[in-house]
Coordinates of N, CA, C and O in Angstrom, one line a residue:
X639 N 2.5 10.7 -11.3 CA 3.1 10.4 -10.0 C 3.2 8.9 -9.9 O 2.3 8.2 -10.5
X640 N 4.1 8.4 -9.1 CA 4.0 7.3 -9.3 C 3.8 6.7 -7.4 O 4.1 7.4 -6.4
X641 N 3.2 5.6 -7.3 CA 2.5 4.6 -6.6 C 3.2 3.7 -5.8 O 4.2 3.6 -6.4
X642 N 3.2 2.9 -4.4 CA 3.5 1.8 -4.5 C 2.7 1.0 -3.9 O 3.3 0.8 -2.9
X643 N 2.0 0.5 -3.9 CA 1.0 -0.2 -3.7 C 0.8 -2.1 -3.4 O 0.8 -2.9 -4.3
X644 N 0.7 -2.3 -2.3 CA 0.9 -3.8 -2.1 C 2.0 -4.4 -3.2 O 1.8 -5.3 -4.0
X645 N 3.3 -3.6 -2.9 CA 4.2 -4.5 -3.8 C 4.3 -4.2 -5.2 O 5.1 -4.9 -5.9
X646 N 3.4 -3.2 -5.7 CA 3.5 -3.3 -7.3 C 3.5 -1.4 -7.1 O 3.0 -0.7 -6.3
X647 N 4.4 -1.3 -8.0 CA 4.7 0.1 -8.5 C 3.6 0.5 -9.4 O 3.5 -0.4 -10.3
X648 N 2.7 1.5 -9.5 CA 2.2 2.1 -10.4 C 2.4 3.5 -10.8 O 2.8 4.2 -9.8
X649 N 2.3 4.2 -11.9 CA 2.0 5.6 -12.5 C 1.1 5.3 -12.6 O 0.7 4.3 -13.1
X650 N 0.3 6.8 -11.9 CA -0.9 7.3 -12.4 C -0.7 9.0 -12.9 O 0.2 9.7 -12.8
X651 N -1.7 9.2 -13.3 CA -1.9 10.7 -13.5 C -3.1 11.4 -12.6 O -4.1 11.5 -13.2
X652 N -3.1 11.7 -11.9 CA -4.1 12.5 -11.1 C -3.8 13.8 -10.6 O -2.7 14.4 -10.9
X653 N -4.9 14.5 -9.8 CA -4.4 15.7 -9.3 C -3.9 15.4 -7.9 O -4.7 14.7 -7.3
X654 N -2.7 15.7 -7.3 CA -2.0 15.7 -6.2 C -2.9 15.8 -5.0 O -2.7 15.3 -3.9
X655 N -4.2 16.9 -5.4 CA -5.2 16.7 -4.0 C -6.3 15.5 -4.4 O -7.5 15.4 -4.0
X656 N -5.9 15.0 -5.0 CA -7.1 13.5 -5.3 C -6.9 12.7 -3.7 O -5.9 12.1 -3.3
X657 N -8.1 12.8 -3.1 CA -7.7 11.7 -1.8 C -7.5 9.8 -2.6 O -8.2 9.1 -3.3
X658 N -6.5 9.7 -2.1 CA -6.0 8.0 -1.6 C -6.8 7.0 -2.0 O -6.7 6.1 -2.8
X659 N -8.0 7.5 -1.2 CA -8.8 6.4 -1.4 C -9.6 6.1 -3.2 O -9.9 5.0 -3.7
X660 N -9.6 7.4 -3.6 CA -10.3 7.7 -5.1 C -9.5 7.1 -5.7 O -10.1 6.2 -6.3
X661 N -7.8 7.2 -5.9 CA -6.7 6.6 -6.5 C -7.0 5.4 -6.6 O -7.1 4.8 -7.7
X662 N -7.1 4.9 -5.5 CA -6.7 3.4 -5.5 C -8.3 2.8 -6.3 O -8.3 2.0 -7.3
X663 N -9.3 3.3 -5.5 CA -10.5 2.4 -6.1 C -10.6 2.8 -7.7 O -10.6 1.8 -8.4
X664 N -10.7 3.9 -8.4 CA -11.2 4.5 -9.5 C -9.7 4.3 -10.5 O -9.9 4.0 -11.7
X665 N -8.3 4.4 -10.1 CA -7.6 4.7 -10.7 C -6.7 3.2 -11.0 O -6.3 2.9 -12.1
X666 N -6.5 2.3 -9.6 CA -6.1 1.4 -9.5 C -7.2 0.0 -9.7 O -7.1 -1.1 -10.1
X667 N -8.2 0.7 -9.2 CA -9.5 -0.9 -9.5 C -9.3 -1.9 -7.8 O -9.7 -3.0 -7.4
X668 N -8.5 -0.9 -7.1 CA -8.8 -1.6 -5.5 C -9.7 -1.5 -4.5 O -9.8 -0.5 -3.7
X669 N -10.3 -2.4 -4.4 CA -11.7 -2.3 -3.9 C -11.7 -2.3 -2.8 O -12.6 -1.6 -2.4
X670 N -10.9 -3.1 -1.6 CA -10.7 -3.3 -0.3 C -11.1 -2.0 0.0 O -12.2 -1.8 -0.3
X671 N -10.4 -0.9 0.6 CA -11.1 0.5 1.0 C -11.7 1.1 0.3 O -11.6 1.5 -0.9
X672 N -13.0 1.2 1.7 CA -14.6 1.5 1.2 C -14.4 3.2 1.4 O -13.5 3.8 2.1
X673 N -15.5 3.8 0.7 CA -15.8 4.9 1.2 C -16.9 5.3 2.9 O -18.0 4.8 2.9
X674 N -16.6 5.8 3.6 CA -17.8 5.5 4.6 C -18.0 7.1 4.7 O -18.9 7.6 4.1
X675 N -17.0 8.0 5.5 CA -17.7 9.1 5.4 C -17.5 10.4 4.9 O -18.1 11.5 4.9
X676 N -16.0 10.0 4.3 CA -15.2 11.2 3.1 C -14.7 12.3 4.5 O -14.6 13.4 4.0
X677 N -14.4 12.2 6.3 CA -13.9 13.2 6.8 C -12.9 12.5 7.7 O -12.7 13.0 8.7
X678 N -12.2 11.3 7.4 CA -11.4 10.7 8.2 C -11.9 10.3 9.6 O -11.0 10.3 10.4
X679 N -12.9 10.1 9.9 CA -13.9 9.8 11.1 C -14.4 8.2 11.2 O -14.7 7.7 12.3
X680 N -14.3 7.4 10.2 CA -15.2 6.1 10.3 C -13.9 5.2 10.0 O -13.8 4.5 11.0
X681 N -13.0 5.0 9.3 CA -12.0 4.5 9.1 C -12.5 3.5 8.2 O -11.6 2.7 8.0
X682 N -13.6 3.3 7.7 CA -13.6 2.2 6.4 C -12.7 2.3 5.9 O -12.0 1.4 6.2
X683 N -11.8 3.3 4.7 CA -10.9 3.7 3.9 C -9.6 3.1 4.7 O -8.6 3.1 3.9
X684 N -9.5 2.7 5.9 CA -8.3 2.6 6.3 C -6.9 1.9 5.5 O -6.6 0.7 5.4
X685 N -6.4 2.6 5.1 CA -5.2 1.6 4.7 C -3.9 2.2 5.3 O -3.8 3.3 5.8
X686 N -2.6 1.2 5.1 CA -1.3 1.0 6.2 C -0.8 1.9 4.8 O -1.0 1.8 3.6
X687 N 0.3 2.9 5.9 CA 1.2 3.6 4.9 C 2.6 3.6 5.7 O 2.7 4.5 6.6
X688 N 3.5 2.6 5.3 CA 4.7 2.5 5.7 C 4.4 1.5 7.3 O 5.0 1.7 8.3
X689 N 3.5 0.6 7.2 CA 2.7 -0.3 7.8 C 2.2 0.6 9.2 O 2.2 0.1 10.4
X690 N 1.7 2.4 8.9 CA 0.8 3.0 10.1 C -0.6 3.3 9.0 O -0.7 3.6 7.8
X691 N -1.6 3.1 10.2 CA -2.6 3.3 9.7 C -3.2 4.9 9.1 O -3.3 5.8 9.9
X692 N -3.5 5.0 8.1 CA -3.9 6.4 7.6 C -5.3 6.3 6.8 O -5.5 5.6 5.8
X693 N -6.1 7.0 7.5 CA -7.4 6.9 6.7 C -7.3 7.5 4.9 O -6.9 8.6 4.5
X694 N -7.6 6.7 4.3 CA -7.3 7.2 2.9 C -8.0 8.3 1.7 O -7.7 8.8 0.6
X695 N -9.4 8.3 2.9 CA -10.7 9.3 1.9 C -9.9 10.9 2.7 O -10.3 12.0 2.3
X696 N -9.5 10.9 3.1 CA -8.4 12.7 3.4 C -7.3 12.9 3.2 O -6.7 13.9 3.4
X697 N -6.9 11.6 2.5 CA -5.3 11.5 2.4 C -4.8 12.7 1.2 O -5.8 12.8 0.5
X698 N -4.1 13.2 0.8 CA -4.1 13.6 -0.9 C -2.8 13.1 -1.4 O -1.7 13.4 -0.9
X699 N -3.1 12.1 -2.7 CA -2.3 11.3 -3.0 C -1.1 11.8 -3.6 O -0.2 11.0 -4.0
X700 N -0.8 13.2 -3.7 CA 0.1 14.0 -3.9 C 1.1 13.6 -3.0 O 1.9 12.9 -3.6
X701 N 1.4 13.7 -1.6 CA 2.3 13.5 -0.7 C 2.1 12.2 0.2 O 2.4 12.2 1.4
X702 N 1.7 11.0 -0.6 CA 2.1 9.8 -0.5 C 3.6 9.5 -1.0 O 4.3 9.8 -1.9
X703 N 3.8 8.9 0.3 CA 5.5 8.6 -0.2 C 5.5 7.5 1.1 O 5.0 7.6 2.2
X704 N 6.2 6.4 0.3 CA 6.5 4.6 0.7 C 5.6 4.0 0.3 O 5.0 4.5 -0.7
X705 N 5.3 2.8 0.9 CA 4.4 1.6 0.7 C 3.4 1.5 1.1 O 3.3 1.1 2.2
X706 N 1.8 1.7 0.2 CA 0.5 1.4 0.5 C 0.1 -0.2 0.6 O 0.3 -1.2 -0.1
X707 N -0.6 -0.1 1.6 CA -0.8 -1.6 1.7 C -2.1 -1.6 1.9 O -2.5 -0.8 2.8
X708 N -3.1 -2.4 1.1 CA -4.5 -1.9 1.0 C -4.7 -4.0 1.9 O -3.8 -4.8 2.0
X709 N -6.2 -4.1 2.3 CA -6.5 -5.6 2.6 C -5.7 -6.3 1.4 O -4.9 -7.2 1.7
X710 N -6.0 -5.9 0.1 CA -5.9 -6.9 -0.6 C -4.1 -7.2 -0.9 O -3.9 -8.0 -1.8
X711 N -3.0 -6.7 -0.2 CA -1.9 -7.3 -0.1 C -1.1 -7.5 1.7 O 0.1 -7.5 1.9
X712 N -1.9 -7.8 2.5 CA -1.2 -8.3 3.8 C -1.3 -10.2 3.8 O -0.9 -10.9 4.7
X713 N -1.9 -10.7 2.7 CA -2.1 -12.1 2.6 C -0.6 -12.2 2.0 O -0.1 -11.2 1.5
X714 N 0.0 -13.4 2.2 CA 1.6 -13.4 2.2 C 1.6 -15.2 1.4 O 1.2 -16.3 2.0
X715 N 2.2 -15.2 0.0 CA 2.1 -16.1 -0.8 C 0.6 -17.0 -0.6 O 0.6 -18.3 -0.6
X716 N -0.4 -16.4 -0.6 CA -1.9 -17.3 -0.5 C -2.1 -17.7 0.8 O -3.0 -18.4 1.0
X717 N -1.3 -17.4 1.7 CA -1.8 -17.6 2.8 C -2.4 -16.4 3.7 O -1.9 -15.3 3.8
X718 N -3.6 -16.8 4.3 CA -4.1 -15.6 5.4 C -3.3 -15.0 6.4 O -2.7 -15.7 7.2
X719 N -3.3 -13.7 6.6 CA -2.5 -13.2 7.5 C -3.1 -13.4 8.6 O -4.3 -13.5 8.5
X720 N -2.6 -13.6 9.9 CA -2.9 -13.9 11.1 C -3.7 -13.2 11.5 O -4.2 -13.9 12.4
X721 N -4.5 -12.1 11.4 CA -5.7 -11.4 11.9 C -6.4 -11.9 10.5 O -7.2 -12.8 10.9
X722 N -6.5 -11.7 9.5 CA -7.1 -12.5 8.6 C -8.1 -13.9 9.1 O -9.2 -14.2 8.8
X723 N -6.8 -14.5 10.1 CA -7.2 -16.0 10.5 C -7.8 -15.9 11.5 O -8.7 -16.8 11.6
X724 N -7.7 -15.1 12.7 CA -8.4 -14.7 13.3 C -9.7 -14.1 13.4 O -10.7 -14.3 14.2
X725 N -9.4 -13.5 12.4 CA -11.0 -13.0 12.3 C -12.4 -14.1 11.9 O -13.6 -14.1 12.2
X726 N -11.5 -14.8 11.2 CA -12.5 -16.2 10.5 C -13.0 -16.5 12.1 O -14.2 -16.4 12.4
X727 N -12.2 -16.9 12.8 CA -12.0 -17.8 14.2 C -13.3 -17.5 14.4 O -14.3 -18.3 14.2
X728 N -13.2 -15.9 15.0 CA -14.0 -15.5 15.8 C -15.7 -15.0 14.8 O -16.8 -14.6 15.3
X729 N -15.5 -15.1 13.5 CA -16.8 -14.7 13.1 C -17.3 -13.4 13.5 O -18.4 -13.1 13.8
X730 N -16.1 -12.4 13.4 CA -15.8 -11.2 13.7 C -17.2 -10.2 12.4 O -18.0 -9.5 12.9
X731 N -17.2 -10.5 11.0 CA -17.4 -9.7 10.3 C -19.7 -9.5 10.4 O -20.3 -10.6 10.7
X732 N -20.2 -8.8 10.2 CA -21.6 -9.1 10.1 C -21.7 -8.2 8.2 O -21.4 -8.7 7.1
X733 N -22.1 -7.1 8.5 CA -21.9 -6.4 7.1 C -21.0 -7.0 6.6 O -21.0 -7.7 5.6
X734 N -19.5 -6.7 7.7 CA -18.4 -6.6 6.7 C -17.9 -5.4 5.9 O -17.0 -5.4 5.1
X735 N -18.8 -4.2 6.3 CA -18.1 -2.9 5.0 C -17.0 -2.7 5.7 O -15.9 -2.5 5.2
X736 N -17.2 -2.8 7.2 CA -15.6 -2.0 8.0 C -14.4 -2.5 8.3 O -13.4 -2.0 8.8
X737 N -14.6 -4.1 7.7 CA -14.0 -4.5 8.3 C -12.8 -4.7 7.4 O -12.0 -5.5 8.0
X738 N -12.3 -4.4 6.1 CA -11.0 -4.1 5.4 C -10.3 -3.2 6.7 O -9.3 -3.6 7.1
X739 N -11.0 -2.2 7.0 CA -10.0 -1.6 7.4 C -9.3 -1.7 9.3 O -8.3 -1.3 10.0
X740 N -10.9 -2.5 9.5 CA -10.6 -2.8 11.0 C -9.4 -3.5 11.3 O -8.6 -3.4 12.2
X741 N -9.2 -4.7 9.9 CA -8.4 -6.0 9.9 C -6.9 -5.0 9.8 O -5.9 -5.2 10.5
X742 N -6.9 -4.0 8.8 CA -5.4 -2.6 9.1 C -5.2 -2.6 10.1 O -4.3 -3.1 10.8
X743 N -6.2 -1.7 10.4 CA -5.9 -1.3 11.9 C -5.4 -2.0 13.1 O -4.6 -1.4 13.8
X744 N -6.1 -3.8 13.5 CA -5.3 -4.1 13.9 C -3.7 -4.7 13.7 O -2.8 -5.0 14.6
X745 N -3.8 -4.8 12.2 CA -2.5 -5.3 11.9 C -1.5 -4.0 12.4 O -0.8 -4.3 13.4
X746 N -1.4 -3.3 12.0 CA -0.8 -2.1 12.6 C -0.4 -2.4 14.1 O 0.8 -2.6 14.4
X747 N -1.5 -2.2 15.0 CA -1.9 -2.1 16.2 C -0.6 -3.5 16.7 O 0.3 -3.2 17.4
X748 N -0.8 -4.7 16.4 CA 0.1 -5.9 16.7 C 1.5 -6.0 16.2 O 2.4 -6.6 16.8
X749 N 1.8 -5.4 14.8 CA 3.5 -4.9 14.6 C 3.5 -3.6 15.7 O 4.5 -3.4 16.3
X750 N 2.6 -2.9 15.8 CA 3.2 -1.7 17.3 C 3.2 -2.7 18.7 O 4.4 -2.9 19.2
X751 N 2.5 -3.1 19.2 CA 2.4 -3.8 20.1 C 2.1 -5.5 20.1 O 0.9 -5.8 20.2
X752 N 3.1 -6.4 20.1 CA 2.8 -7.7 19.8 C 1.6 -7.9 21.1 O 0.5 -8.2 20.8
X753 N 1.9 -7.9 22.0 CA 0.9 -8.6 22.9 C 0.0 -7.2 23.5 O 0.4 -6.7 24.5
X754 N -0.7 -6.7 23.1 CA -1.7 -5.6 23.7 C -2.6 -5.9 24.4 O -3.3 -6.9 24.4
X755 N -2.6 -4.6 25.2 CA -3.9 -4.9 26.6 C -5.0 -4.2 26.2 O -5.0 -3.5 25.2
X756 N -6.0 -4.4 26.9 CA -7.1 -4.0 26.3 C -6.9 -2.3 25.7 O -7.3 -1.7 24.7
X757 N -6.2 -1.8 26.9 CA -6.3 -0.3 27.0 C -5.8 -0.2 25.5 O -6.2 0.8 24.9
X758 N -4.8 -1.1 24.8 CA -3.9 -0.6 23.8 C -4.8 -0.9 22.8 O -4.5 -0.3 21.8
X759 N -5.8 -1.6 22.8 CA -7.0 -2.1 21.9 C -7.6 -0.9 21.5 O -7.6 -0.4 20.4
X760 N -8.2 -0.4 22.5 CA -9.1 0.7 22.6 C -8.5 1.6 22.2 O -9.2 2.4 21.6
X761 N -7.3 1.7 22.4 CA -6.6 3.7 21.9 C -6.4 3.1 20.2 O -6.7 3.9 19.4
X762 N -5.9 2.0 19.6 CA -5.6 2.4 18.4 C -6.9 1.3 17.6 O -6.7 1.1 16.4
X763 N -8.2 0.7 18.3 CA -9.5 0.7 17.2 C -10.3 1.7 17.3 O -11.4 1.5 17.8
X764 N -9.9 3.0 16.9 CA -10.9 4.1 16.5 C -11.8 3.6 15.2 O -12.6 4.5 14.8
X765 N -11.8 2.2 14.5 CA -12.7 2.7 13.7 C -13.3 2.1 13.7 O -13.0 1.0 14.0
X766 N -15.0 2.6 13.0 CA -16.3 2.6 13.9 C -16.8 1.3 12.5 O -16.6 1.1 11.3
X767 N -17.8 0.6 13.9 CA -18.6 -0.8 13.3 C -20.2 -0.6 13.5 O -20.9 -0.7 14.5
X768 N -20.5 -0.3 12.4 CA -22.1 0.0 12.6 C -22.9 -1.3 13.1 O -24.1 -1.2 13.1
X769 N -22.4 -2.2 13.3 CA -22.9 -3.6 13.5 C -22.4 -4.2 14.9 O -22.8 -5.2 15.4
X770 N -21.1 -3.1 15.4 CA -21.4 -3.2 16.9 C -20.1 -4.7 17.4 O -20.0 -5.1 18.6
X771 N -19.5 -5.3 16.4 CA -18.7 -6.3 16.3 C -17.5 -6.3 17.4 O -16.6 -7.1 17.6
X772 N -17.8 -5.0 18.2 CA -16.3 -4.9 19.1 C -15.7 -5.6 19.8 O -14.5 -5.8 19.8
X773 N -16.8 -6.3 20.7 CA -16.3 -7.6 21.4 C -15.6 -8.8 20.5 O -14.7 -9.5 21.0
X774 N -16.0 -8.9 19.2 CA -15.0 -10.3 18.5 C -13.9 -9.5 18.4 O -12.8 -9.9 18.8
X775 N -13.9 -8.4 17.8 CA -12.6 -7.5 17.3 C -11.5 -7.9 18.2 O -10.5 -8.5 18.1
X776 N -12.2 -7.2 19.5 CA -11.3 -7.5 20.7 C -10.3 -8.7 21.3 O -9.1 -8.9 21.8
X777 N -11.9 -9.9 20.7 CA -11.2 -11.5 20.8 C -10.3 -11.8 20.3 O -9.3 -12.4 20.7
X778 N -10.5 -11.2 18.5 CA -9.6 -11.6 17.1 C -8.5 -11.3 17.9 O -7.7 -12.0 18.6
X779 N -8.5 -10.4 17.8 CA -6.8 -9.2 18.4 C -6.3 -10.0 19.4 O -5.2 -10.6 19.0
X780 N -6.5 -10.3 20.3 CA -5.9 -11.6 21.2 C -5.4 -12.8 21.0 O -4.2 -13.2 21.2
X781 N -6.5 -13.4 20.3 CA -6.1 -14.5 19.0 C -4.5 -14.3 17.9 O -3.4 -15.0 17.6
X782 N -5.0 -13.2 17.6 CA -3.8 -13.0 16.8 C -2.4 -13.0 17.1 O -1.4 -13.4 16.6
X783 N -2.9 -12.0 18.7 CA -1.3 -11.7 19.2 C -0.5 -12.9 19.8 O 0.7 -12.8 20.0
X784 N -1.6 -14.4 20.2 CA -0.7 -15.6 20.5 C -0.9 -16.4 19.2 O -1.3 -17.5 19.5
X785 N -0.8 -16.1 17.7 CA -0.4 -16.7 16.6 C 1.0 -16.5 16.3 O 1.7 -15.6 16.8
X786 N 1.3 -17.6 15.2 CA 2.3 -17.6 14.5 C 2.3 -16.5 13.8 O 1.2 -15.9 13.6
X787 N 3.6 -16.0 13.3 CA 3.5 -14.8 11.9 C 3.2 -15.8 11.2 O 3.0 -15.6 10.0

């Protein structure tokens, strides 16, 4: 079956119910989405599919169809993408495991809504920061939405 992945087409061979996330880390060598809880609940795995967010450890890579965009392709000719830069700002990350996918999610969340209110914050960061980082998230996301693309 074949892939598309931050811009680069791949064939792989797998089984069609292989979740997303196994593809990419084991099959592709992309490390950005983590495993956190294998039930679509934590959103580590988060990655953009057709730039909406889909958790990738429930995904089955069988009925993938368009463009995967994992962390490691929203950086745009070496430069940081605007939540990227944001997030530096605010010293958003502590761990850091969740935050590949938090940085999706809001990218998502800001091509759906350029300028979002909080309430819009809240309905699309479902995914969970064991380290509790919500308040910078919240900051970044603001940050972001009065950046340049």
């Amino acid at each position: 079956m074949r892939l598309n992945v931050n811009g680069e087409r791949y064939d792989i061979d797998a089984d069609p119910d292989m979740p997303l996330l196994w593809a990419l880390r084991d099959l592709l060598d992309i490390k950005g989405p983590k495993f956190g809880c294998g039930v679509a609940a934590c959103g580590a795995c988060t990655v953009l599919l057709d730039g909406a967010p889909i958790r990738a450890c429930s995904y089955p890579v069988g009925v993938v169809e368009g463009e995967v965009t994992t962390i490691e392709g929203i950086a745009q000719g070496g430069n940081l993408h605007r939540v990227q830069r944001a997030w530096i700002e605010h010293n958003v990350p502590q761990c850091g495991y969740c935050q590949a996918g938090q940085i999706l999610a809001a990218v998502a969340l800001l091509d759906e809504v350029p300028q979002p209110t909080d309430a819009d914050i809240d309905m699309a960061m479902s995914n969970l920061c064991r380290c509790g980082t919500y308040p910078r998230i919240r900051a970044a996301i603001k940050t972001a939405a009065g950046m340049e693309s």
